[in-house]
């Protein structure tokens, strides 16, 4: 891979069709005028998610969730989908049991520390 840097602010004097560029095409984008702010991948993802939620709302997420669930169900078939649900339920039971065991240990251990 080349280490050459591309100057994104240079504009081609003509568009691909040969027509003269519009004023909007001549001006660099706002984001190119300002130096980039330092942002983590996590922050970028959070901001993108918030913007998507703002634009589309609750119904959008409900619709894509149903669509994804139906696609997964179709891909796995009835038996596979049933197994997926069983494994999910087992995982929840295991986590609850582990949490209860931790509470029992904490309760029994707290009385011995006096």
PDB file of N, CA, C and O in Angstrom, residues 61-78 80-82 84:
ATOM      1  N   UNK A  61     -37.021   0.335  15.100  1.00  0.00           N
ATOM      2  CA  UNK A  61     -36.310  -0.750  15.775  1.00  0.00           C
ATOM      3  C   UNK A  61     -37.207  -1.975  15.963  1.00  0.00           C
ATOM      4  O   UNK A  61     -36.759  -3.111  15.867  1.00  0.00           O
ATOM      5  N   UNK A  62     -38.465  -1.738  16.240  1.00  0.00           N
ATOM      6  CA  UNK A  62     -39.415  -2.838  16.385  1.00  0.00           C
ATOM      7  C   UNK A  62     -39.540  -3.598  15.063  1.00  0.00           C
ATOM      8  O   UNK A  62     -39.507  -4.827  15.031  1.00  0.00           O
ATOM      9  N   UNK A  63     -39.655  -2.855  13.974  1.00  0.00           N
ATOM     10  CA  UNK A  63     -39.812  -3.460  12.650  1.00  0.00           C
ATOM     11  C   UNK A  63     -38.561  -4.258  12.247  1.00  0.00           C
ATOM     12  O   UNK A  63     -38.670  -5.390  11.779  1.00  0.00           O
ATOM     13  N   UNK A  64     -37.363  -3.679  12.441  1.00  0.00           N
ATOM     14  CA  UNK A  64     -36.162  -4.407  12.026  1.00  0.00           C
ATOM     15  C   UNK A  64     -35.883  -5.594  12.939  1.00  0.00           C
ATOM     16  O   UNK A  64     -35.330  -6.591  12.503  1.00  0.00           O
ATOM     17  N   UNK A  65     -36.294  -5.503  14.201  1.00  0.00           N
ATOM     18  CA  UNK A  65     -36.152  -6.635  15.110  1.00  0.00           C
ATOM     19  C   UNK A  65     -37.013  -7.808  14.679  1.00  0.00           C
ATOM     20  O   UNK A  65     -36.572  -8.963  14.668  1.00  0.00           O
ATOM     21  N   UNK A  66     -38.247  -7.516  14.317  1.00  0.00           N
ATOM     22  CA  UNK A  66     -39.152  -8.571  13.838  1.00  0.00           C
ATOM     23  C   UNK A  66     -38.631  -9.169  12.540  1.00  0.00           C
ATOM     24  O   UNK A  66     -38.650 -10.383  12.341  1.00  0.00           O
ATOM     25  N   UNK A  67     -38.160  -8.306  11.645  1.00  0.00           N
ATOM     26  CA  UNK A  67     -37.654  -8.758  10.354  1.00  0.00           C
ATOM     27  C   UNK A  67     -36.433  -9.675  10.557  1.00  0.00           C
ATOM     28  O   UNK A  67     -36.327 -10.731   9.935  1.00  0.00           O
ATOM     29  N   UNK A  68     -35.532  -9.282  11.440  1.00  0.00           N
ATOM     30  CA  UNK A  68     -34.347 -10.092  11.736  1.00  0.00           C
ATOM     31  C   UNK A  68     -34.709 -11.407  12.397  1.00  0.00           C
ATOM     32  O   UNK A  68     -34.139 -12.455  12.083  1.00  0.00           O
ATOM     33  N   UNK A  69     -35.662 -11.366  13.311  1.00  0.00           N
ATOM     34  CA  UNK A  69     -36.113 -12.581  13.987  1.00  0.00           C
ATOM     35  C   UNK A  69     -36.745 -13.563  13.018  1.00  0.00           C
ATOM     36  O   UNK A  69     -36.492 -14.770  13.083  1.00  0.00           O
ATOM     37  N   UNK A  70     -37.537 -13.048  12.097  1.00  0.00           N
ATOM     38  CA  UNK A  70     -38.166 -13.914  11.093  1.00  0.00           C
ATOM     39  C   UNK A  70     -37.122 -14.530  10.169  1.00  0.00           C
ATOM     40  O   UNK A  70     -37.209 -15.706   9.818  1.00  0.00           O
ATOM     41  N   UNK A  71     -36.124 -13.743   9.775  1.00  0.00           N
ATOM     42  CA  UNK A  71     -35.063 -14.249   8.904  1.00  0.00           C
ATOM     43  C   UNK A  71     -34.267 -15.347   9.618  1.00  0.00           C
ATOM     44  O   UNK A  71     -33.932 -16.380   9.034  1.00  0.00           O
ATOM     45  N   UNK A  72     -33.985 -15.121  10.892  1.00  0.00           N
ATOM     46  CA  UNK A  72     -33.238 -16.116  11.682  1.00  0.00           C
ATOM     47  C   UNK A  72     -34.059 -17.397  11.826  1.00  0.00           C
ATOM     48  O   UNK A  72     -33.546 -18.498  11.709  1.00  0.00           O
ATOM     49  N   UNK A  73     -35.344 -17.246  12.082  1.00  0.00           N
ATOM     50  CA  UNK A  73     -36.250 -18.387  12.223  1.00  0.00           C
ATOM     51  C   UNK A  73     -36.286 -19.194  10.930  1.00  0.00           C
ATOM     52  O   UNK A  73     -36.228 -20.421  10.948  1.00  0.00           O
ATOM     53  N   UNK A  74     -36.344 -18.496   9.809  1.00  0.00           N
ATOM     54  CA  UNK A  74     -36.381 -19.173   8.513  1.00  0.00           C
ATOM     55  C   UNK A  74     -35.050 -19.882   8.234  1.00  0.00           C
ATOM     56  O   UNK A  74     -35.035 -20.987   7.716  1.00  0.00           O
ATOM     57  N   UNK A  75     -33.941 -19.254   8.599  1.00  0.00           N
ATOM     58  CA  UNK A  75     -32.623 -19.841   8.363  1.00  0.00           C
ATOM     59  C   UNK A  75     -32.406 -21.091   9.214  1.00  0.00           C
ATOM     60  O   UNK A  75     -31.823 -22.071   8.752  1.00  0.00           O
ATOM     61  N   UNK A  76     -32.872 -21.071  10.463  1.00  0.00           N
ATOM     62  CA  UNK A  76     -32.650 -22.193  11.376  1.00  0.00           C
ATOM     63  C   UNK A  76     -33.683 -23.300  11.212  1.00  0.00           C
ATOM     64  O   UNK A  76     -33.402 -24.452  11.547  1.00  0.00           O
ATOM     65  N   UNK A  77     -34.859 -22.948  10.766  1.00  0.00           N
ATOM     66  CA  UNK A  77     -35.940 -23.923  10.703  1.00  0.00           C
ATOM     67  C   UNK A  77     -36.582 -24.078  12.065  1.00  0.00           C
ATOM     68  O   UNK A  77     -36.063 -23.599  13.083  1.00  0.00           O
ATOM     69  N   UNK A  78     -37.707 -24.782  12.146  1.00  0.00           N
ATOM     70  CA  UNK A  78     -38.432 -24.905  13.407  1.00  0.00           C
ATOM     71  C   UNK A  78     -37.606 -25.560  14.525  1.00  0.00           C
ATOM     72  O   UNK A  78     -37.589 -25.073  15.649  1.00  0.00           O
ATOM     73  N   UNK A  80     -34.265 -25.835  14.782  1.00  0.00           N
ATOM     74  CA  UNK A  80     -33.124 -24.985  15.139  1.00  0.00           C
ATOM     75  C   UNK A  80     -33.537 -23.794  15.978  1.00  0.00           C
ATOM     76  O   UNK A  80     -32.846 -23.409  16.917  1.00  0.00           O
ATOM     77  N   UNK A  81     -34.673 -23.196  15.631  1.00  0.00           N
ATOM     78  CA  UNK A  81     -35.169 -22.042  16.366  1.00  0.00           C
ATOM     79  C   UNK A  81     -35.573 -22.457  17.780  1.00  0.00           C
ATOM     80  O   UNK A  81     -35.340 -21.737  18.752  1.00  0.00           O
ATOM     81  N   UNK A  82     -36.155 -23.649  17.895  1.00  0.00           N
ATOM     82  CA  UNK A  82     -36.540 -24.185  19.205  1.00  0.00           C
ATOM     83  C   UNK A  82     -35.293 -24.403  20.068  1.00  0.00           C
ATOM     84  O   UNK A  82     -35.266 -24.046  21.249  1.00  0.00           O
ATOM     85  N   UNK A  84     -32.405 -22.869  19.751  1.00  0.00           N
ATOM     86  CA  UNK A  84     -31.862 -21.558  20.089  1.00  0.00           C
ATOM     87  C   UNK A  84     -32.570 -20.996  21.329  1.00  0.00           C
ATOM     88  O   UNK A  84     -31.919 -20.487  22.250  1.00  0.00           O
TER      89      UNK A  84
END
